[in-house]
């Protein structure tokens, strides 16, 4: 009986982890400035890459970096907490 309880517990933990990881999916262009500025550089890069790919682009590393820096600068100056990455004029 102890093994059944342990197996059930492990399965339950696995389902919980899968559900929680789905909640933290990358929102790309729908990411707000508030959330974007909380991200580390790696997550910001992922956000910008997804945003550009969703627009049909195949971005280079330089393009992603330029857009990430542009988004961060906007969010720190003119942007509001609820401004979205997709609404920023990336030039």
Backbone as JSON, one array per atom type, in Angstrom:
{
  "sequence": "XXXXXXXXXXXXXXXXXXXXXXXXXXXXXXXXXXXXXXXXXXXXXXXXXXXXXXXXXXXXXXXXXXXXXXXXXXXXXXXXXXXXXXXXXXX",
  "N": [[0.83, -1.19, 0.0], [2.01, 1.22, 0.63], [3.64, 1.8, -1.57], [1.79, 2.39, -3.56], [0.65, 4.76, -2.65], [2.9, 6.42, -2.69], [3.51, 6.39, -5.45], [1.2, 7.59, -6.44], [1.42, 10.11, -5.28], [3.79, 11.08, -6.47], [2.96, 11.15, -9.15], [0.95, 13.08, -8.93], [2.45, 15.34, -8.23], [3.93, 15.63, -10.56], [1.92, 16.32, -12.43], [1.09, 18.76, -11.34], [3.43, 20.32, -11.62], [3.61, 20.37, -14.42], [1.28, 21.8, -15.07], [1.78, 24.28, -13.82], [4.07, 25.15, -15.16], [3.02, 25.63, -17.64], [1.58, 27.92, -17.18], [3.43, 29.89, -17.08], [4.14, 30.62, -19.6], [5.74, 32.1, -22.46], [4.77, 35.3, -23.36], [5.43, 36.87, -25.48], [4.87, 39.49, -27.71], [2.73, 40.4, -26.21], [3.61, 40.85, -23.7], [3.84, 42.93, -20.89], [5.34, 46.15, -20.11], [5.93, 46.28, -17.4], [6.22, 43.55, -16.7], [8.22, 42.83, -18.52], [10.46, 44.33, -17.71], [11.0, 43.09, -15.31], [12.08, 40.72, -16.06], [15.05, 38.71, -16.56], [17.98, 39.19, -18.65], [18.15, 37.02, -20.44], [15.5, 36.0, -20.51], [14.2, 38.28, -21.46], [15.33, 38.36, -24.01], [14.24, 35.99, -25.05], [11.53, 36.74, -25.04], [11.48, 38.9, -26.89], [12.43, 37.58, -29.17], [10.33, 35.72, -29.61], [8.25, 37.54, -30.06], [9.14, 38.79, -32.47], [9.25, 36.56, -34.18], [6.56, 35.84, -34.17], [5.62, 37.91, -35.67], [6.32, 37.08, -38.13], [8.96, 37.16, -38.79], [12.41, 36.11, -39.16], [14.49, 36.49, -36.97], [17.81, 37.83, -36.59], [20.6, 37.53, -34.32], [21.6, 40.08, -33.75], [19.44, 41.71, -34.47], [17.52, 40.91, -32.6], [18.81, 41.68, -30.22], [18.99, 44.49, -30.61], [16.25, 45.16, -30.66], [15.51, 44.31, -28.11], [16.99, 46.02, -26.44], [15.87, 48.44, -27.27], [13.19, 48.08, -26.44], [13.55, 47.86, -23.66], [14.63, 50.41, -23.08], [12.47, 52.06, -23.84], [10.49, 51.15, -22.04], [11.6, 51.96, -19.64], [11.51, 54.69, -19.8], [9.48, 56.33, -21.52], [7.37, 54.53, -21.57], [4.49, 52.95, -20.03], [3.48, 50.99, -17.18], [1.62, 49.15, -18.12], [2.01, 49.17, -20.84], [2.56, 47.41, -23.88], [4.94, 45.15, -25.31], [4.58, 44.72, -28.05], [3.47, 47.1, -28.88], [5.42, 48.99, -28.97], [7.42, 51.22, -30.83], [9.71, 49.85, -32.7], [11.35, 50.61, -34.69]],
  "CA": [[0.0, 0.0, 0.0], [2.91, 2.36, 0.68], [4.11, 2.12, -2.92], [0.69, 3.0, -4.31], [0.53, 6.14, -2.18], [4.07, 7.14, -3.2], [3.35, 6.55, -6.9], [0.15, 8.59, -6.64], [1.97, 11.41, -4.9], [4.74, 11.47, -7.52], [2.16, 11.5, -10.33], [0.29, 14.35, -8.64], [3.47, 16.4, -8.3], [4.25, 15.81, -11.98], [0.82, 17.06, -13.06], [1.15, 20.13, -10.83], [4.56, 20.99, -12.27], [3.25, 20.59, -15.82], [0.29, 22.88, -15.12], [2.41, 25.54, -13.45], [4.99, 25.59, -16.2], [2.19, 26.16, -18.72], [1.12, 29.26, -16.81], [4.51, 30.86, -17.22], [4.58, 30.62, -20.99], [6.23, 33.37, -23.0], [3.68, 36.05, -23.98], [5.94, 37.59, -26.65], [4.46, 40.88, -27.84], [1.72, 40.76, -25.21], [4.29, 41.1, -22.43], [3.78, 44.34, -20.49], [6.61, 46.74, -19.68], [6.15, 45.88, -16.01], [6.75, 42.19, -16.69], [9.45, 42.8, -19.31], [11.56, 44.86, -16.9], [11.29, 42.14, -14.24], [12.78, 39.57, -16.64], [16.49, 38.82, -16.77], [18.33, 39.41, -20.06], [17.82, 35.82, -21.2], [14.05, 35.95, -20.71], [13.87, 39.39, -22.36], [15.71, 37.92, -25.35], [13.21, 35.03, -25.47], [10.3, 37.5, -25.3], [11.65, 39.64, -28.14], [12.52, 36.59, -30.25], [8.97, 35.23, -29.87], [7.52, 38.66, -30.65], [9.56, 38.96, -33.86], [8.82, 35.37, -34.94], [5.11, 35.95, -34.32], [5.39, 38.88, -36.75], [6.73, 36.45, -39.37], [10.38, 37.4, -39.07], [13.4, 35.15, -38.7], [15.44, 37.51, -36.51], [19.22, 37.55, -36.29], [20.96, 37.89, -32.95], [21.73, 41.54, -33.67], [18.09, 42.28, -34.52], [16.9, 40.63, -31.31], [19.46, 42.54, -29.23], [18.57, 45.88, -30.85], [14.86, 45.3, -30.24], [15.47, 44.15, -26.65], [17.5, 47.28, -25.87], [14.86, 49.44, -27.58], [12.04, 47.84, -25.57], [13.95, 48.21, -22.29], [14.74, 51.87, -23.0], [11.11, 52.61, -23.87], [9.79, 50.82, -20.8], [12.2, 52.71, -18.53], [11.35, 56.14, -19.99], [8.16, 56.78, -21.96], [6.36, 53.49, -21.41], [3.74, 52.78, -18.79], [3.57, 49.6, -16.73], [0.77, 48.27, -18.92], [2.39, 49.21, -22.26], [2.96, 46.08, -24.34], [6.11, 45.1, -26.19], [4.15, 44.83, -29.46], [3.05, 48.47, -29.17], [6.6, 49.86, -29.0], [7.97, 51.44, -32.18], [11.06, 49.3, -32.67], [12.11, 51.19, -35.78]],
  "C": [[0.87, 1.25, 0.0], [3.39, 2.77, -0.69], [3.03, 2.79, -3.75], [0.54, 4.47, -3.92], [1.69, 6.97, -2.73], [3.94, 7.39, -4.69], [2.28, 7.6, -7.2], [0.63, 9.99, -6.33], [2.91, 11.93, -5.99], [3.98, 11.89, -8.78], [1.47, 12.85, -10.13], [1.25, 15.53, -8.72], [3.81, 16.68, -9.76], [3.18, 16.61, -12.71], [0.85, 18.52, -12.62], [2.27, 20.92, -11.5], [4.22, 21.31, -13.72], [2.25, 21.74, -15.95], [0.92, 24.23, -14.81], [3.37, 26.03, -14.52], [4.22, 26.12, -17.4], [1.73, 27.57, -18.43], [2.2, 30.31, -17.03], [5.02, 30.92, -18.65], [4.92, 32.03, -21.45], [5.1, 34.07, -23.75], [4.14, 36.85, -25.2], [5.52, 39.04, -26.63], [3.41, 41.33, -26.86], [2.32, 40.99, -23.83], [4.24, 42.59, -22.11], [5.18, 44.83, -20.1], [6.94, 46.31, -18.25], [6.79, 44.49, -15.95], [8.08, 42.1, -17.43], [10.64, 43.26, -18.48], [11.92, 43.95, -15.73], [12.1, 40.95, -14.75], [14.29, 39.8, -16.67], [16.75, 38.92, -18.28], [17.94, 38.22, -20.93], [16.33, 35.73, -21.51], [13.58, 37.1, -21.6], [14.19, 39.01, -23.81], [14.69, 36.93, -25.89], [11.92, 35.74, -25.84], [10.38, 38.22, -26.64], [11.73, 38.69, -29.33], [11.14, 36.07, -30.61], [8.14, 36.32, -30.55], [7.87, 38.81, -32.13], [9.14, 37.77, -34.72], [7.32, 35.38, -35.17], [4.73, 36.94, -35.41], [5.85, 38.34, -38.1], [8.18, 36.66, -39.74], [11.22, 36.21, -38.6], [14.58, 35.98, -38.2], [16.86, 36.98, -36.28], [19.48, 37.94, -34.84], [21.04, 39.39, -32.75], [20.36, 42.21, -33.66], [17.37, 42.08, -33.19], [17.49, 41.55, -30.24], [19.02, 43.99, -29.38], [17.14, 46.11, -30.38], [14.71, 45.16, -28.73], [15.9, 45.44, -25.96], [16.48, 48.4, -26.08], [13.65, 49.31, -26.64], [12.37, 48.23, -24.13], [14.04, 49.72, -22.11], [13.37, 52.52, -22.98], [10.42, 52.38, -22.53], [10.32, 51.6, -19.6], [11.97, 54.22, -18.64], [9.9, 56.5, -20.3], [7.03, 55.79, -21.69], [5.67, 53.52, -20.06], [3.83, 51.31, -18.41], [2.75, 48.66, -17.6], [1.01, 48.38, -20.42], [2.88, 47.83, -22.66], [4.12, 46.18, -25.31], [5.69, 45.3, -27.65], [3.76, 46.25, -29.86], [4.22, 49.45, -29.27], [7.08, 49.99, -30.43], [9.43, 51.02, -32.15], [11.91, 49.79, -33.83], [12.41, 50.29, -36.85]]
}
